[in-house]
Coordinates of C-alpha atoms and ligand atoms in Angstrom, one line a residue:
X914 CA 85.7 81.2 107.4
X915 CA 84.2 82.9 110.0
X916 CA 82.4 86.7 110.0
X917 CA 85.3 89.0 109.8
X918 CA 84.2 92.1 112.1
X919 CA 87.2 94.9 112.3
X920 CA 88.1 98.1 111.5
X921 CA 90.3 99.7 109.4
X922 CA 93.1 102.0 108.9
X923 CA 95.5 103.4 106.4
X924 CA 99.1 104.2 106.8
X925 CA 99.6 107.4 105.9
X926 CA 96.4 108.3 108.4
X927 CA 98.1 106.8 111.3
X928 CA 101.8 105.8 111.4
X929 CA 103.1 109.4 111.3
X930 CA 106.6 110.9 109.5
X931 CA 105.6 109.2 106.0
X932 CA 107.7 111.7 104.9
X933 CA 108.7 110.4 101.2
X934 CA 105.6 110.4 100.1
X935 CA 103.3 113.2 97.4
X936 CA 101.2 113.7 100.4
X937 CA 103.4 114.8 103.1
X938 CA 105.2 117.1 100.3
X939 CA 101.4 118.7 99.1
X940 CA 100.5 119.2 103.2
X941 CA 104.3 121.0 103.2
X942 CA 102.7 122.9 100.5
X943 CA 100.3 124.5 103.0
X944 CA 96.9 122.1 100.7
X945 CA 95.8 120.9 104.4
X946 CA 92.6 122.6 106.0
X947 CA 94.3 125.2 109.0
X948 CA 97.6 124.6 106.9
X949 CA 97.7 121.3 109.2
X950 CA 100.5 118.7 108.6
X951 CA 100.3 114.9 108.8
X952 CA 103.3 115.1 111.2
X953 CA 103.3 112.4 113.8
X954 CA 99.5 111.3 112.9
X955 CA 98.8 109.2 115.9
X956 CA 101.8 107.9 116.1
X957 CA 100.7 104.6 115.1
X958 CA 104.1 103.8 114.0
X959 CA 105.8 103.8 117.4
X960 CA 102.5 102.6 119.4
X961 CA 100.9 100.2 117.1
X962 CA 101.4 97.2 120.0
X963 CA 98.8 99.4 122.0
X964 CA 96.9 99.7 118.8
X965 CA 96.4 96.5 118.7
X966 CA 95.8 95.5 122.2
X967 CA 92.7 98.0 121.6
X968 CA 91.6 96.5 118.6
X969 CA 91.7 93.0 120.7
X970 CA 89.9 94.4 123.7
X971 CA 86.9 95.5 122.0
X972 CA 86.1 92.6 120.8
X973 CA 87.6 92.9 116.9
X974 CA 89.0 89.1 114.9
X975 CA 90.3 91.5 111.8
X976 CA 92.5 94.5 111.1
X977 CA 92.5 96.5 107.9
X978 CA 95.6 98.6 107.3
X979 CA 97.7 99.7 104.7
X980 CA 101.3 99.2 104.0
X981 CA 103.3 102.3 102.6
X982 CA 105.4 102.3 99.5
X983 CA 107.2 105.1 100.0
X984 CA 108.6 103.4 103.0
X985 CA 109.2 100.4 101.6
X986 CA 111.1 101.3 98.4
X987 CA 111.9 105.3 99.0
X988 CA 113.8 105.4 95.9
X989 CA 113.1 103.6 93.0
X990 CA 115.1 100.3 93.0
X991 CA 116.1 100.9 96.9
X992 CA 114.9 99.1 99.4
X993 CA 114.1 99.2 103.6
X994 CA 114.9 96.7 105.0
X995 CA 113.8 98.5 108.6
X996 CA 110.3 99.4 106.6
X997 CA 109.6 95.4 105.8
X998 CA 110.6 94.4 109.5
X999 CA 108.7 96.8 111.0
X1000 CA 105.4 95.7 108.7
X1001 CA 106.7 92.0 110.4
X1002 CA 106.2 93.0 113.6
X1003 CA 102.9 94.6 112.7
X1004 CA 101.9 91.4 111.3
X1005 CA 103.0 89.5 114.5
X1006 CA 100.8 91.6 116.3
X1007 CA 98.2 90.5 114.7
X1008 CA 98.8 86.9 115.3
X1009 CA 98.9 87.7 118.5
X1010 CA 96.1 89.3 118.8
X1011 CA 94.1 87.0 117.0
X1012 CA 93.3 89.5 114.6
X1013 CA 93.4 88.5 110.8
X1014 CA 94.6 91.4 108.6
X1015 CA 93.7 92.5 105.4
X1016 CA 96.4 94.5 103.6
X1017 CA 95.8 97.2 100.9
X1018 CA 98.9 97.8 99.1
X1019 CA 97.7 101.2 97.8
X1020 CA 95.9 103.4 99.5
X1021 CA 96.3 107.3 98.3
X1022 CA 99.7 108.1 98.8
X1023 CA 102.7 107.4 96.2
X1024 CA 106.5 107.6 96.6
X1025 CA 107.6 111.1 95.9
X1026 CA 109.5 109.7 93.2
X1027 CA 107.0 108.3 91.5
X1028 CA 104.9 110.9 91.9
X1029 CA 107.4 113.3 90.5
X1030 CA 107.2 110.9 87.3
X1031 CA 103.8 111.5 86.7
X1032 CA 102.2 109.2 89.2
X1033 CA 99.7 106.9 87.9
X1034 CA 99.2 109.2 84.8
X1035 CA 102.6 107.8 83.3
X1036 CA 102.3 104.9 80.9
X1037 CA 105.1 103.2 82.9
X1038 CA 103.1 103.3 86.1
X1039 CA 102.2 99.5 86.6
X1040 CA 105.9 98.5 85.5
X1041 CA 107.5 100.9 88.8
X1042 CA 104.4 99.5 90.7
X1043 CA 105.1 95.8 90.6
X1044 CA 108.4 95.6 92.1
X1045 CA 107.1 96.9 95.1
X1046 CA 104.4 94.6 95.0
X1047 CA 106.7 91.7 94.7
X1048 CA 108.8 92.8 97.4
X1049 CA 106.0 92.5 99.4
X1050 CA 104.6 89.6 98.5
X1051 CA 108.2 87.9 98.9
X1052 CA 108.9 89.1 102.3
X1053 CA 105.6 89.7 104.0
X1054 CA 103.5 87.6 101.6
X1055 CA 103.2 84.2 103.2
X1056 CA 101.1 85.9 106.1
X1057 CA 98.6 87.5 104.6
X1058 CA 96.1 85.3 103.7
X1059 CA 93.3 88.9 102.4
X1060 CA 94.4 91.6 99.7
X1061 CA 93.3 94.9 98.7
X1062 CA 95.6 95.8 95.3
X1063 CA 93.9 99.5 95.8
X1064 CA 92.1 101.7 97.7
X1065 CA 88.9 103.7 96.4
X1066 CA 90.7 103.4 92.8
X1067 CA 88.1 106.5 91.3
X1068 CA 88.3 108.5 93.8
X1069 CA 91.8 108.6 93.8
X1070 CA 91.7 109.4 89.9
X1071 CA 88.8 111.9 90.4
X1072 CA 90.5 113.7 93.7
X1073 CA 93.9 113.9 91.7
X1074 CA 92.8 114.9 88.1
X1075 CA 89.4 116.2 88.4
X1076 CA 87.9 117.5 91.9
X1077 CA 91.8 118.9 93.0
X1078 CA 91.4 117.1 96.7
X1079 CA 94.7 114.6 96.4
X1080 CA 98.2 116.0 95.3
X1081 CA 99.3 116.7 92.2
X1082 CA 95.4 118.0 92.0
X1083 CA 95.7 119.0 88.1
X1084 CA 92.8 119.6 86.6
X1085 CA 93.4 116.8 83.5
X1086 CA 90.7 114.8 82.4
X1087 CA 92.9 112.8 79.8
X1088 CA 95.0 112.4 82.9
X1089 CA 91.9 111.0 85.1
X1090 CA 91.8 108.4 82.1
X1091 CA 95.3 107.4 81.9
X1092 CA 95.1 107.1 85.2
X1093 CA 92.6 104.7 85.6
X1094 CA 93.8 102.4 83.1
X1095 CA 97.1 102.2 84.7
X1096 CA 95.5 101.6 87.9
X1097 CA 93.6 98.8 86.3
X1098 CA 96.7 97.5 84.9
X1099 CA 98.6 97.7 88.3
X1100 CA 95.8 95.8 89.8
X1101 CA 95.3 93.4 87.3
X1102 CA 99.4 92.6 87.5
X1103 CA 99.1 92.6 91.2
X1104 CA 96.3 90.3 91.5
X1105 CA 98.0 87.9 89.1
X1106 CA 101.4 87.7 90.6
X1107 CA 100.2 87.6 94.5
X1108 CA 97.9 84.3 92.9
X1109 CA 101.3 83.0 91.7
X1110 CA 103.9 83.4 94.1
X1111 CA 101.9 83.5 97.3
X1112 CA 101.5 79.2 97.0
X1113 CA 102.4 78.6 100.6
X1114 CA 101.7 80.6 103.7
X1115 CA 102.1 80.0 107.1
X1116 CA 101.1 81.4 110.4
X1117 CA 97.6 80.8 111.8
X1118 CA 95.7 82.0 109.1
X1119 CA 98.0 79.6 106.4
X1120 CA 95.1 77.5 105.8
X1121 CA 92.7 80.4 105.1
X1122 CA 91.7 80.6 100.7
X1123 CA 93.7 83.4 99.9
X1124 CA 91.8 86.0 98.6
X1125 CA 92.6 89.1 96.5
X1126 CA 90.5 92.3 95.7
X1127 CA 90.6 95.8 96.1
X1128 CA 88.5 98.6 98.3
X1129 CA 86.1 100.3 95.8
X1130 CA 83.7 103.7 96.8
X1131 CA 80.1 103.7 96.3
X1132 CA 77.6 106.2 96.8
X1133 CA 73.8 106.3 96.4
X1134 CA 74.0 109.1 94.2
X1135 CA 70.4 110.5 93.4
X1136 CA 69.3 113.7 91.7
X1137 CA 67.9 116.8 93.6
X1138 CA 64.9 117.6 91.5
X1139 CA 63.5 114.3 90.4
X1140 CA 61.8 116.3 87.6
X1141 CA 64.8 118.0 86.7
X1142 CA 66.4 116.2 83.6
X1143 CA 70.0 117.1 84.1
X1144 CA 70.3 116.3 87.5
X1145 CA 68.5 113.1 86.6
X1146 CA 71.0 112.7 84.0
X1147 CA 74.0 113.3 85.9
X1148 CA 72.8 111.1 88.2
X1149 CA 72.9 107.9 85.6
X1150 CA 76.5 109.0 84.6
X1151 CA 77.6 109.3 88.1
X1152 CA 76.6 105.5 88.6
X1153 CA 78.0 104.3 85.6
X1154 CA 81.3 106.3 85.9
X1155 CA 82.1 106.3 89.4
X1156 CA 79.7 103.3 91.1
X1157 CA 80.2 100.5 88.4
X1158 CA 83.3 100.9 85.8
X1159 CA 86.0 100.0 88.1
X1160 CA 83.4 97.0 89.5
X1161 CA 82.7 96.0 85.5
X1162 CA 86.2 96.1 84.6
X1163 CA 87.5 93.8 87.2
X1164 CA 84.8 91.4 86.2
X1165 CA 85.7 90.9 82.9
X1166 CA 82.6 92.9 81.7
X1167 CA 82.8 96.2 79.5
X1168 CA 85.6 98.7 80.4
X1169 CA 84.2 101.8 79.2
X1170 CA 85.9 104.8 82.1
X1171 CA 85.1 108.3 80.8
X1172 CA 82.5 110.6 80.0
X1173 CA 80.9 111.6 77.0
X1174 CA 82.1 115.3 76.7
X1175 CA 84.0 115.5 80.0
X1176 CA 86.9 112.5 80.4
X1177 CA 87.9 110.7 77.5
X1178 CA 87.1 107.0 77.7
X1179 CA 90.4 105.2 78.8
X1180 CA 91.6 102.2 76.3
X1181 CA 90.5 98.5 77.1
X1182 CA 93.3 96.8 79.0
X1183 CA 93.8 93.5 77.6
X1184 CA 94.8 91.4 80.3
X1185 CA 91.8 92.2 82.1
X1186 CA 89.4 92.0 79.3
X1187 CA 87.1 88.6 79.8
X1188 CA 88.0 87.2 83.1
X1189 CA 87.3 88.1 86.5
X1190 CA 90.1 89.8 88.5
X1191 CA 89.2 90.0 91.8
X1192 CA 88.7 87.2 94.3
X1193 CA 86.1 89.5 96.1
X1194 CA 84.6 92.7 95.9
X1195 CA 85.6 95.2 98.8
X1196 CA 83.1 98.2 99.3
X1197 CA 83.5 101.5 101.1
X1198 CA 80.5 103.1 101.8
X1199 CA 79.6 106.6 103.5
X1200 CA 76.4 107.8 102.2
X1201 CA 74.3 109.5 100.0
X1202 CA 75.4 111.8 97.1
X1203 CA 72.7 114.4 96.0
X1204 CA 73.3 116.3 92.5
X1205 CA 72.6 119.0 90.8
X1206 CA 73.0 120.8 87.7
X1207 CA 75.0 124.4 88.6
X1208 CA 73.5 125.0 91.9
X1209 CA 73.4 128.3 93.3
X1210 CA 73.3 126.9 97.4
X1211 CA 76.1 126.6 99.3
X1212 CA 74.9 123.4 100.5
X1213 CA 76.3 122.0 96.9
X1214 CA 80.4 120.9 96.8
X1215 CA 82.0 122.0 93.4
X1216 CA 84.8 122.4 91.5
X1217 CA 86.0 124.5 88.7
X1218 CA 85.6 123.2 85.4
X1219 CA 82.8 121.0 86.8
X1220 CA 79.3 122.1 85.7
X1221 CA 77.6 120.3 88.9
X1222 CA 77.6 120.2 92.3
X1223 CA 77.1 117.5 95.0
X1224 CA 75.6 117.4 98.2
X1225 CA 76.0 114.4 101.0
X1226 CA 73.0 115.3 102.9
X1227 CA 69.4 116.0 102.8
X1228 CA 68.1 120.0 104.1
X1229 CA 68.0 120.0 107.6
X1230 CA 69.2 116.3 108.5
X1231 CA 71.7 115.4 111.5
X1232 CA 75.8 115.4 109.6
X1233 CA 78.6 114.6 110.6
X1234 CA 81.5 116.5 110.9
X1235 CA 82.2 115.8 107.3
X1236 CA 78.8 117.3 106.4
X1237 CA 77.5 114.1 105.9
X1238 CA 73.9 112.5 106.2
X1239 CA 73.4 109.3 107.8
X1240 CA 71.7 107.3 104.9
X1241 CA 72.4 103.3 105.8
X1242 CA 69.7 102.3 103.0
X1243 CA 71.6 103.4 101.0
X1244 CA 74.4 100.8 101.8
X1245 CA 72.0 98.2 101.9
X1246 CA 71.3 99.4 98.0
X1247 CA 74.6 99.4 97.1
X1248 CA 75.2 95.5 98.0
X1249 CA 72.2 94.7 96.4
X1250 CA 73.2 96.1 93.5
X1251 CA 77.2 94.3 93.7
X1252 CA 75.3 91.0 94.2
X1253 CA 74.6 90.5 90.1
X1254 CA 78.8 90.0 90.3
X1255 CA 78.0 86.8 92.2
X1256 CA 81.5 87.3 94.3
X1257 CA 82.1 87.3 98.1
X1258 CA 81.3 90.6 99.3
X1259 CA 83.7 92.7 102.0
X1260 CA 82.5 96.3 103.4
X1261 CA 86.2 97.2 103.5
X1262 CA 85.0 100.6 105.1
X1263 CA 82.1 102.4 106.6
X1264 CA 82.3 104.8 109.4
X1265 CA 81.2 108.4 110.9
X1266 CA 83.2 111.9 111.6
X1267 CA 81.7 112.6 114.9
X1268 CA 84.1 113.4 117.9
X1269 CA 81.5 113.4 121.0
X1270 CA 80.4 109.9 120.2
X1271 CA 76.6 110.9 119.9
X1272 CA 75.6 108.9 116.7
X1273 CA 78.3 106.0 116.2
X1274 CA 76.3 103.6 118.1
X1275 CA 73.4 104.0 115.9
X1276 CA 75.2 104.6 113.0
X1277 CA 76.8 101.4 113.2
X1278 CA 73.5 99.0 114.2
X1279 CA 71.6 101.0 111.1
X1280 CA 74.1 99.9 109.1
X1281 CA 75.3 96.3 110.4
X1282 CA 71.1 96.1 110.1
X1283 CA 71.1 96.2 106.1
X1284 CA 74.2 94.0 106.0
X1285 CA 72.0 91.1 107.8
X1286 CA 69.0 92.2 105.6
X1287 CA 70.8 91.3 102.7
X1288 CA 72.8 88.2 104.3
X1289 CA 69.3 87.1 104.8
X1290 CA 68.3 87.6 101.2
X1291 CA 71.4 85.6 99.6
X1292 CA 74.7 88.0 99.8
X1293 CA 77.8 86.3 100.5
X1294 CA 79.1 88.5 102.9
X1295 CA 82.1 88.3 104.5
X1296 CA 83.1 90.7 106.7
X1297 CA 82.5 94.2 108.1
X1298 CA 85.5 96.9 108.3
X1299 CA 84.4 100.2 110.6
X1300 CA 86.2 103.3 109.7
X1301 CA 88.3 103.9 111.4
X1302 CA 89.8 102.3 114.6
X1303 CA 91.8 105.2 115.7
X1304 CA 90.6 108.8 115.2
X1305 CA 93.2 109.9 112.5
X1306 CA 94.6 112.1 109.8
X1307 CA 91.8 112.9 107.3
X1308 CA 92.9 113.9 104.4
X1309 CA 92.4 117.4 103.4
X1310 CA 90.7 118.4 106.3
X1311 CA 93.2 117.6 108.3
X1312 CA 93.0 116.0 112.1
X1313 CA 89.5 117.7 112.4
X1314 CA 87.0 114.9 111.9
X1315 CA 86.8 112.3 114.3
X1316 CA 86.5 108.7 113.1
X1317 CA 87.9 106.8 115.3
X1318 CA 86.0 103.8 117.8
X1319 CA 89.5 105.1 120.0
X1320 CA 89.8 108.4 120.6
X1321 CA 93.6 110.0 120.6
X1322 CA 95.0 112.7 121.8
X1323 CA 96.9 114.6 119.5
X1324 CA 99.2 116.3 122.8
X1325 CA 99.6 113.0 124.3
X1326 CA 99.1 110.8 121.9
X1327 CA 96.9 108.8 124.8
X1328 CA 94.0 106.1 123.3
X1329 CA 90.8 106.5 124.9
X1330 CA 88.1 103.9 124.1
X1331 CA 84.8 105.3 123.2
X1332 CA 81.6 104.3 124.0
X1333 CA 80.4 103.1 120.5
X1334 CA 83.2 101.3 120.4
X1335 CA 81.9 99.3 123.5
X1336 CA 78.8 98.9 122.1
X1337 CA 80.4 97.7 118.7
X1338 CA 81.9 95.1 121.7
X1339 CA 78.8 93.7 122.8
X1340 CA 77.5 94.1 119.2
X1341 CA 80.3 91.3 117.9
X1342 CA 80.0 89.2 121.1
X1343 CA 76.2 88.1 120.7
X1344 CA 77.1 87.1 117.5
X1345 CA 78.5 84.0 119.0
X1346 CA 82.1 86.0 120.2
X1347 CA 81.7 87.3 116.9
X1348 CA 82.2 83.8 115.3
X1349 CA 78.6 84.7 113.2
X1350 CA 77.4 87.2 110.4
X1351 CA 75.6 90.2 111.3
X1352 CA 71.9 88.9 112.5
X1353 CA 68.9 90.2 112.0
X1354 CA 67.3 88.7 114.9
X1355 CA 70.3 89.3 117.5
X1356 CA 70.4 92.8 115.8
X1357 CA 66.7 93.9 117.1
X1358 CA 67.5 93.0 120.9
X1359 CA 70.3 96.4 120.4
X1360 CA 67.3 98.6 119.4
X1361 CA 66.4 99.5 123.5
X1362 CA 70.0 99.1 124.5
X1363 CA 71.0 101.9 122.1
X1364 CA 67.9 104.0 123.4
X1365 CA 69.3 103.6 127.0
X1366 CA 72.9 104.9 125.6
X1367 CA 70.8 107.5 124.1
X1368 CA 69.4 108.7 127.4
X1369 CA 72.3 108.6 129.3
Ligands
BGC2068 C1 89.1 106.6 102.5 C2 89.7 106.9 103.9 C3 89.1 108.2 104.5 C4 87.6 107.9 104.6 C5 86.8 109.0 105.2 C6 87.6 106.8 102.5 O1 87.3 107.4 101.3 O2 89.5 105.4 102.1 O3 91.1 107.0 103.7 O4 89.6 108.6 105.7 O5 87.0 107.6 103.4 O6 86.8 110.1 104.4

C-alpha cells in the first residue's frame, strides 16, 4: 500500500444544514463563540465536486471525512435514501479523483433523537448505534476499503460530561464513564460486523486489506512546575486516563477508564476484553498540554468542578489562533510511545488555526520530520491526514480559526488555495508523486525552500 498523504474533514464542519443533529440544536441554543451558527459551513454539501478537484490538484491520494448519522437515519428506524446517495456520489468522487477515503462513522455529533435519549450515556447506546452502522456498511460498505468507528472517543466523553465544550455539556462524571464504555462497545460491535459483512468490495481500491480503527487524541501533557508534586501527578493520570485507556482497551490490555476520586472507573466490556480490536491505530495530534494544580493565570483553561487547569503553550511562544504552541516533538513522542501496540500507525489528524498562512508551511515539514524520524526507527506508518482541507466550522469557537490548506469564503463561499497548501504539493511530489513515506533525506532539501517562503 502506498504512503497515504491527505487531509481530513468532518461532516458536520463542512457540509452545512446538519440540522437533526445535538449540535446544530446546542449552536440554536446560543453555546457557539459570537452566538455563531453552523449554518451553511462551507457548503461542502452542495460543492463537494470542487472539494475534491482541490484536494486532487494539490497533490493529495487520500480523503478523510465523516459520514453523518443524523442524516442518514434522522429518526430512529427511518432511513434517507437521498442521505446514502448523496455519500455515493461523494465516494465516486473520490474514485475519480484518485483519492482513497477513509471514513469515520462518528465524529461528535449524534442524531437529535438519540441524543435526546441520553446519547452515549444510555445503556442502550451501542444497540441504536449499530443499525446505522449496518446501513452503511450495506449500502456504502463495499467502497471503502479504511474505517474510523469514532472520532477522538475521550474527548468526546470529557467535552460532553466533564469540561462542558460538546452538547448536552452536563457536568456527570458517572456519565463520562458510562459513556466511555458504550463507546467502547459501539466500537467493538462496529469493528466486528464491518470485518463480517464487508467480504467483497469493489471499485479501485477492492483489492486494498480492509482495515478498521478509530481516530484517537493525544497530547504530550507535561507538568508546569517539574518540582511541583501535583502537577507532576496530574500529569501521570492525564496519560493514563486520556493518552492510553482508550488505546489499552482496544488492544485487549487492561480497561481501567476513571479516576481515583474524580470519574468512576467504567465496567470491563467483555467482548473487548483479550483481543485486539482495531486493525490500526489512528492518532490526532495538536500539541502540548501544560498542567497545573489550581492556577491563578489566565494563561490556564479550566472548568468548574475541575481542580486543574491546562495550558497548550509555553510563556511567550508563537500560537495559533486556538492558543496553541507549536510542539511537533511532541508528536514524534506520541508515536513512539503507540509503537509498543505493534499495529499500523495512521496520523488521522494534525493541523494549525492560522488564517494568514504564516506558519503552516513549517508546521507541517516540523511535523512530517518526526513522522520520517520514527519511519526510520521501525514505525509502521501509514499515512498522514492534515487538518483540515477546507477552513471550517470549529466547534465552539465557531468559524473563527482557520485550518484549512483552502481557504473559504464564508460570503461567497469561493475556495482559495493557500500557499502551504502548495508547499504541502511539492512536499508529496518529491516523495516519488507521493507514492513514498515521509523521508528524512527528501525532507531536509525543504529546509531553504521554506526559508525563501519565509522571506517572501
Ligand atoms: C477534531 C476536529 C477539530 C480539530 C481542531 C480535533 O480534535 O477531531 O473536529 O476541528 O481537532 O480543533
Amino acid at each position: 500500500m502506498k504512503f497515504l498523504w491527505g487531509a481530513a474533514t468532518s461532516s458536520h464542519q463542512v457540509e452545512g444544514n446538519n440540522k437533526l443533529n445535538d449540535w446544530w440544536a446546542w449552536e440554536q441554543k446560543g453555546k457557539i463563540e459570537g452566538g455563531v451558527r453552523s449554518g451553511r459551513a462551507t457548503d461542502h454539501w452542495n460543492l463537494f465536486k470542487e472539494d475534491l478537484k482541490l484536494a486532487k490538484e494539490i497533490g493529495l491520494n487520500s480523503y478523510r471525512f465523516s459520514i453523518e448519522w443524523s442524516r442518514i437515519e434522522p429518526e430512529e428506524g427511518s432511513w434517507s435514501n437521498e442521505a446514502i446517495e448523496w455519500y455515493g456520489e461523494l465516494l465516486g468522487e473520490c474514485e475519480r479523483n484518485s483519492l482513497i477515503p477513509l471514513v469515520t462513522l462518528h465524529h461528535f455529533t449524534s442524531p437529535l433523537w438519540f441524543a435526546e435519549e441520553g446519547g452515549f450515556s444510555s445503556p442502550q447506546a451501542s444497540q441504536k448505534f449499530l443499525p446505522f452502522v449496518r446501513k452503511v456498511v450495506r449500502t456504502l460498505g463495499n467502497r471503502i476499503p479504511l474505517w474510523c468507528t469514532f472520532n477522538e472517543p475521550i474527548i468526546f466523553c470529557v467535552g460532553q460530561y466533564l469540561a462542558g465544550f460538546q452538547p448536552p455539556a452536563i457536568y456527570s462524571p458517572e456519565k463520562c464513564s458510562l459513556a466511555f464504555r458504550s463507546i467502547l462497545k459501539s466500537h467493538v460491535k462496529a469493528y466486528d460486523l464491518i470485518h463480517s459483512e464487508n467480504k467483497t468490495r469493489k471499485g479501485p481500491w477492492r483489492h486494498q486489506k480492509l482495515l478498521v480503527g478509530y481516530a484517537h487524541n493525544m497530547m504530550d501533557f507535561m507538568p508546569s512546575r517539574d518540582w511541583h508534586p501535583l502537577d507532576r501527578l496530574l500529569t501521570l493520570i492525564a496519560r493514563e486516563f486520556y493518552n492510553f485507556s482508550w488505546l489499552d482497551a482496544t488492544t485487549g490490555r487492561k480497561q481501567r477508564f476513571g479516576i481515583t476520586g474524580l470519574v468512576p472507573f467504567s465496567r470491563p466490556v467483555s467482548s473487548a476484553g483479550g483481543r485486539t480490536t482495531t486493525d490500526f491505530i489512528g492518532i490526532n495530534y495538536y500539541s502540548k498540554a501544560i498542567l497545573r494544580w489550581r492556577p491563578k493565570s489566565e494563561t490556564y483553561e479550566t472548568a468548574s468542578g475541575l481542580p486543574f487547569g491546562i495550558s497548550f503553550s509555553s510563556n511567550q511562544e508563537p500560537i495559533s489562533e486556538m492558543g496553541w504552541g507549536f510542539h511537533p516533538s511532541g508528536l514524534g513522542r506520541m508515536l513512539r510511545s503507540i509503537n509498543q501496540y505493534g499495529l499500523p500507525i495512521f496520523i488521522t489528524e494534525n493541523g494549525i488555526a492560522d488564517g494568514q498562512d504564516t506558519y503552516r508551511s513549517s508546521f507541517l515539514l516540523n511535523h512530517l520530520k518526526e513522522v520520517a524520524k520514527e519511519i526510520d526507527n521501525g514505525a509502521d506508518i501509514r499515512g498522514y491526514f492534515h487538518w483540515s482541507l477546507l477552513d471550517n466550522f470549529e466547534w465552539i469557537k465557531g468559524f473563527r480559526p482557520r485550518f484549512g490548506l483552502i481557504e473559504v469564503d464564508y460570503q461567497t463561499f469561493n475556495r482559495t488555495i493557500r500557499p502551504s497548501a502548495i508547499f504541502y504539493k511539492e512536499l508529496i511530489e518529491s516523495h516519488h508523486e507521493g507514492h513514498l513515506a515521509p523521508s528524512s533525506a527528501i525532507l531536509k532539501n525543504y529546509d531553504s525552500k521554506l526559508l525563501k517562503i519565509q522571506q517572501k
